[in-house]
CSV table of C-alpha atoms in Angstrom, one decimal:
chain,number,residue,atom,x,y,z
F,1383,UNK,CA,-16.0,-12.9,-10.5
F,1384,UNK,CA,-13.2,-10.9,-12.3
F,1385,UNK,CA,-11.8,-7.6,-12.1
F,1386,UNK,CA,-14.2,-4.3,-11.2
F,1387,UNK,CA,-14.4,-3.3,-14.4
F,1388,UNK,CA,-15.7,0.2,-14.5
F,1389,UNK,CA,-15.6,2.9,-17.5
F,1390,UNK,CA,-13.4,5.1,-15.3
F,1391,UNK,CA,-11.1,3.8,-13.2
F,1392,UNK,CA,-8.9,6.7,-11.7
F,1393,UNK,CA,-5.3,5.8,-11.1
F,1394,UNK,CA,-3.5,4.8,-8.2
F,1395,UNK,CA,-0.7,6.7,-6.6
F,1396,UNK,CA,2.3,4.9,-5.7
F,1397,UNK,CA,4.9,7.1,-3.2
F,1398,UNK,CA,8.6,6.6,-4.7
F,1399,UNK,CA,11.3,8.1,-2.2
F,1400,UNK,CA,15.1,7.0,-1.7
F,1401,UNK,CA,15.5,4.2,-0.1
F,1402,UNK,CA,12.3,2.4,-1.2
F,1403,UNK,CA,11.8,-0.7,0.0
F,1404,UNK,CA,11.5,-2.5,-3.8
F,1405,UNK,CA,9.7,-6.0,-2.7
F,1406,UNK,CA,6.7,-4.7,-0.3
F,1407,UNK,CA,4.4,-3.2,-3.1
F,1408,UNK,CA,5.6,-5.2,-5.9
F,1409,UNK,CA,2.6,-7.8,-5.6
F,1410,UNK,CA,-0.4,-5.2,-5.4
F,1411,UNK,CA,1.1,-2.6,-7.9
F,1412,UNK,CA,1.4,-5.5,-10.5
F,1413,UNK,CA,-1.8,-7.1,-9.5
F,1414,UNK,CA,-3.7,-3.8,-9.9
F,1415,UNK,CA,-2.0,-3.3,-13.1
F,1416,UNK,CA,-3.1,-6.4,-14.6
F,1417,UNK,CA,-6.7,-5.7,-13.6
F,1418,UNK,CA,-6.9,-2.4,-15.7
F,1419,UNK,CA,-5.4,-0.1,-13.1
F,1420,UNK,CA,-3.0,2.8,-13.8
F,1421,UNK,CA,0.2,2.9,-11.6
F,1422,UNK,CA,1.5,6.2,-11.3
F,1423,UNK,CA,4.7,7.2,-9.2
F,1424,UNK,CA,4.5,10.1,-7.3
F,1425,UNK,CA,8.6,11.6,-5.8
F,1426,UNK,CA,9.2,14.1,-3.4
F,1427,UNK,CA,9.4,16.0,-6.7
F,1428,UNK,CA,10.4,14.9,-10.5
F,1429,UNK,CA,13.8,14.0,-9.8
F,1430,UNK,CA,14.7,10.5,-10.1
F,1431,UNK,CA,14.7,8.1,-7.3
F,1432,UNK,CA,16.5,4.8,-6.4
F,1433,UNK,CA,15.2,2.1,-4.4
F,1434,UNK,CA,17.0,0.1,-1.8
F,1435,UNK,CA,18.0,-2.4,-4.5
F,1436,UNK,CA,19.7,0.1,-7.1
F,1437,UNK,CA,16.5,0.5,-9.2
F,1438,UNK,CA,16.5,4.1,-10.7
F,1439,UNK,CA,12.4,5.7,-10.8
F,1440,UNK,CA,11.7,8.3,-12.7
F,1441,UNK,CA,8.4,10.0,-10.9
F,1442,UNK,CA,5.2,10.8,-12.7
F,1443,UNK,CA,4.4,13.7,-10.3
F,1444,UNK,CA,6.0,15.6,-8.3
F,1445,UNK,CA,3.8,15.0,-4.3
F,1446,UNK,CA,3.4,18.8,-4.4
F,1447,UNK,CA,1.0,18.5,-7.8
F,1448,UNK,CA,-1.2,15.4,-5.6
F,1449,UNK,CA,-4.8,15.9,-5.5
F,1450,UNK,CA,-6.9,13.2,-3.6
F,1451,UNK,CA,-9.7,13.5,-5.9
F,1452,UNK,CA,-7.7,12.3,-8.8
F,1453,UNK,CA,-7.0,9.5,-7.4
F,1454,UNK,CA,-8.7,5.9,-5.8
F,1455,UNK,CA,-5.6,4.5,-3.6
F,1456,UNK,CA,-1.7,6.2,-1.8
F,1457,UNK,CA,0.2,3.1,-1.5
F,1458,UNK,CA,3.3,4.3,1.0
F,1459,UNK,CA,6.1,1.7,0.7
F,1460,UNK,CA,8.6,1.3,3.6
F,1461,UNK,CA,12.0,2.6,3.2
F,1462,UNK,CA,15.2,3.2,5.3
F,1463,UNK,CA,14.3,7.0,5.3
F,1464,UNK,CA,11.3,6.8,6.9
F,1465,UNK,CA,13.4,6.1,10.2
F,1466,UNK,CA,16.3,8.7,9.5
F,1467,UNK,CA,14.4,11.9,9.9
F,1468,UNK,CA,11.5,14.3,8.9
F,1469,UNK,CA,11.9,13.9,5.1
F,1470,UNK,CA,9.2,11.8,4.0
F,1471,UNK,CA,6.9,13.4,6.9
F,1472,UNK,CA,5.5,15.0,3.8
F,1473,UNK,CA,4.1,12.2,2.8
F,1474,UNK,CA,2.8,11.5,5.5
F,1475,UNK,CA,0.6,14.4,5.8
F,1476,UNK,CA,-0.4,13.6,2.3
F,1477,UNK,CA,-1.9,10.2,3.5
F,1478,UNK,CA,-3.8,12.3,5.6
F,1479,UNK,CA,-5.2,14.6,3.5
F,1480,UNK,CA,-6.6,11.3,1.1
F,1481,UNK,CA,-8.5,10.0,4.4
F,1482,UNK,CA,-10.1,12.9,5.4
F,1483,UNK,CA,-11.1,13.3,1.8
F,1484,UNK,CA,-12.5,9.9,1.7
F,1485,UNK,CA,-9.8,8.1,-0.5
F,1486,UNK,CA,-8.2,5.0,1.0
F,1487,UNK,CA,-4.2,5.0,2.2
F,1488,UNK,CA,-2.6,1.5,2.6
F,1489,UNK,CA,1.1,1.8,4.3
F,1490,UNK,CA,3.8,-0.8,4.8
F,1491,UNK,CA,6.6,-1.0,7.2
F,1492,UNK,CA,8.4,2.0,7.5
F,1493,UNK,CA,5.3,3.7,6.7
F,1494,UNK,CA,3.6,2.4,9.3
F,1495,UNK,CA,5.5,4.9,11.3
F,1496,UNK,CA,5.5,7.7,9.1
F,1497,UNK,CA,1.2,7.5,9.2
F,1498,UNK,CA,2.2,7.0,13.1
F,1499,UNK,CA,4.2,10.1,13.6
F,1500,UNK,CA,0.8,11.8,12.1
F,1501,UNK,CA,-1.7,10.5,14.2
F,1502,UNK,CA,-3.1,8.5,11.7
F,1503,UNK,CA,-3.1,5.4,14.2
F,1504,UNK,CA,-4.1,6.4,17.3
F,1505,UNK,CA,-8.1,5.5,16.4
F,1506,UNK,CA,-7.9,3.1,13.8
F,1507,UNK,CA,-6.5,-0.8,14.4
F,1508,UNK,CA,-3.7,-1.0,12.7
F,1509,UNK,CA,-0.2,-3.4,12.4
F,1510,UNK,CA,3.8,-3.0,11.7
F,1511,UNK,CA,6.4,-4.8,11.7
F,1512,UNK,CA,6.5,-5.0,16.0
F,1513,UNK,CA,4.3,-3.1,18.4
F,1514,UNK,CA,7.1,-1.8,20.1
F,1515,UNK,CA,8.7,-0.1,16.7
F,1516,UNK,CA,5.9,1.9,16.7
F,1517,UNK,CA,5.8,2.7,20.0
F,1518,UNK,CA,9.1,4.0,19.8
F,1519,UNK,CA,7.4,6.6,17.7
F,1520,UNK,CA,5.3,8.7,20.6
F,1521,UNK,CA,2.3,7.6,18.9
F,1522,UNK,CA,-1.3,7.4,21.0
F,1523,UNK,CA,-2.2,4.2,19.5
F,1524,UNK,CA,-0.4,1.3,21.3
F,1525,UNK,CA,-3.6,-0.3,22.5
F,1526,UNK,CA,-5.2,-0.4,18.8
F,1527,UNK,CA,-2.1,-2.2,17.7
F,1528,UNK,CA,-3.3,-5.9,16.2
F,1529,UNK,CA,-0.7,-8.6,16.1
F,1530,UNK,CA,-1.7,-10.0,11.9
F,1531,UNK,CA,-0.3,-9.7,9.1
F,1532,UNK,CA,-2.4,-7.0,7.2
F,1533,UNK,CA,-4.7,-5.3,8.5
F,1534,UNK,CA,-7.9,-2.5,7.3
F,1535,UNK,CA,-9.3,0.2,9.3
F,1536,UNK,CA,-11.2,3.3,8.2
F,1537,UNK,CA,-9.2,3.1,4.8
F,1538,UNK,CA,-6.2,2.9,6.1
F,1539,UNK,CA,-4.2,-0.3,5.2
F,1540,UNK,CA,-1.3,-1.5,7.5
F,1541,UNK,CA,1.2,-4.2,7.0
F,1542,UNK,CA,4.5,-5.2,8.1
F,1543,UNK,CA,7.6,-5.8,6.0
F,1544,UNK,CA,7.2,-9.4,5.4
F,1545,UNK,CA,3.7,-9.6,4.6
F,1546,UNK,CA,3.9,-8.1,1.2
F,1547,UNK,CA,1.2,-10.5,-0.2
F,1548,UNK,CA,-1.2,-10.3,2.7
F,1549,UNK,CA,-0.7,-5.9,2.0
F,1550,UNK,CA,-1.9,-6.9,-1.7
F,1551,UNK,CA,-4.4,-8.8,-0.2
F,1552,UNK,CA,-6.2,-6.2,1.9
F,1553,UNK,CA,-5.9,-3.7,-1.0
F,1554,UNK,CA,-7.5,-6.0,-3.4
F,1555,UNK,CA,-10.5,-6.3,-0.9
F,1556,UNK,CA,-10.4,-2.5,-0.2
F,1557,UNK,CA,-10.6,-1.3,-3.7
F,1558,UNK,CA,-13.3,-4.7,-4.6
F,1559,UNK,CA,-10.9,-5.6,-7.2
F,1560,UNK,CA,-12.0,-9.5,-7.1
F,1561,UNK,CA,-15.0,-10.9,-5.2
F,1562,UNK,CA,-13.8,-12.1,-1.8
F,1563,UNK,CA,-13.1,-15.7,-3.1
F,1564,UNK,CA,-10.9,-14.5,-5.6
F,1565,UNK,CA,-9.1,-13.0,-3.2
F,1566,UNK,CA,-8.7,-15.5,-0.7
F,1567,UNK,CA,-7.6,-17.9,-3.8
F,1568,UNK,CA,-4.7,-15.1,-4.7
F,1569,UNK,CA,-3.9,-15.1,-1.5
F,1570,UNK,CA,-3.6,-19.0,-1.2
F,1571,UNK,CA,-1.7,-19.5,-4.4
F,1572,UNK,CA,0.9,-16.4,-3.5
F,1573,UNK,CA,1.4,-16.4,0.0
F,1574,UNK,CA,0.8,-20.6,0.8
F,1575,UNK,CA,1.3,-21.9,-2.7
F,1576,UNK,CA,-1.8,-23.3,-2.5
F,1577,UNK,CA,-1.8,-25.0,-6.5
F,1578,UNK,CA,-6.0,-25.7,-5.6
F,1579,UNK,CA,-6.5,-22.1,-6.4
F,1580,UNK,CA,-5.0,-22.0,-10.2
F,1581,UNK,CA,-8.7,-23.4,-10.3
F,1582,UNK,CA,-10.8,-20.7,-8.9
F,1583,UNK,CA,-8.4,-17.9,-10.2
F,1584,UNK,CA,-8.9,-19.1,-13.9
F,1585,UNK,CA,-12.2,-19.5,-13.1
F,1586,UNK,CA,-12.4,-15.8,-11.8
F,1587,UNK,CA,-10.6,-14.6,-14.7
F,1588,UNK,CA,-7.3,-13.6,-12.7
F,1589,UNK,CA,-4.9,-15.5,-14.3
């Protein structure tokens, strides 16, 4: 089966800070993209952004001007300033504000923390990068910590910083992007080079 292909397909929201970790959502923002999704970046305000690897982003929206209900996915990538103070904690209460209004969160390795240091963890099962990084955070959710690569809870996607394929992964199942073959196939070629699944992809109409 290829991509969901509604009518209306709201955008997803893709948190750009200083410091962002470039490679960890690379994989699900281009995937989404090339199944008919909108990418838009949402700063700490308008003001440009560079990532961790010199690239220079120019926001779409400033986080203050982010509804929930205008969008279908937060991605929160990791970056350096995620451990280095309160200033994405914004951000943070953001992703919570899209849960409790129904509209899924996935969060990779710094971020993991961030969604941590707000609580966001403590009932759902979740992963980082290490249990004990986030225990170093206070959080109350050590014993819902699951040692895999991705992993989806109550619309909250976790990953750590090396599993920037099996993040895509979960995100393409959350958001029913391809049928689970599909996505086990992407997931085969990307992450295991798997060349058996150019097959099924073609097939599915992902490639």
């Amino acid at each position: 089966m290829a991509s969901n292909t509604g009518t209306t397909r709201k955008p997803v929201y893709l948190a750009v800070y200083e410091t962002l970790a470039d490679w960890e959502p690379g994989h699900a923002t281009a995937q989404l993209a090339r199944a008919g999704y909108e990418i838009r970046t949402v700063g700490p305000t308008r003001e440009p952004v560079t990532t961790v690897g010199g690239l220079r982003i120019q926001p779409d929206l400033a986080l203050a001007d982010v509804r929930p209900a205008d969008a279908c996915l937060l991605i929160l990538p990791g970056a350096d300033l995620w451990d280095a103070g309160d200033e994405l904690a914004p951000f943070a209460r953001t992703a919570r504000a899209f849960l409790e209004a129904g509209v899924p969160v996935a969060a990779i390795c710094g971020a993991t923390a961030g969604v941590a240091r707000e609580g966001l963890l403590d009932d759902r099962d979740h992963t980082s990068a290490v249990s004990f990084y986030l225990a170093a955070t206070g959080y109350g959710g050590g014993a819902r910590y699951v040692e895999a690569d991705a992993v989806t809870d109550g619309g909250l996607v976790t990953a750590g910083p090396t599993e920037p394929v099996a993040f895509a992964r979960e995100i393409l199942r959350l958001l029913k992007v391809y049928d689970d073959e599909a996505v086990d196939a992407w997931y085969g070629l990307f992450h295991d080079s798997d060349a058996e699944a150019y097959a099924v992809l073609e097939k599915a109409g992902v490639l």
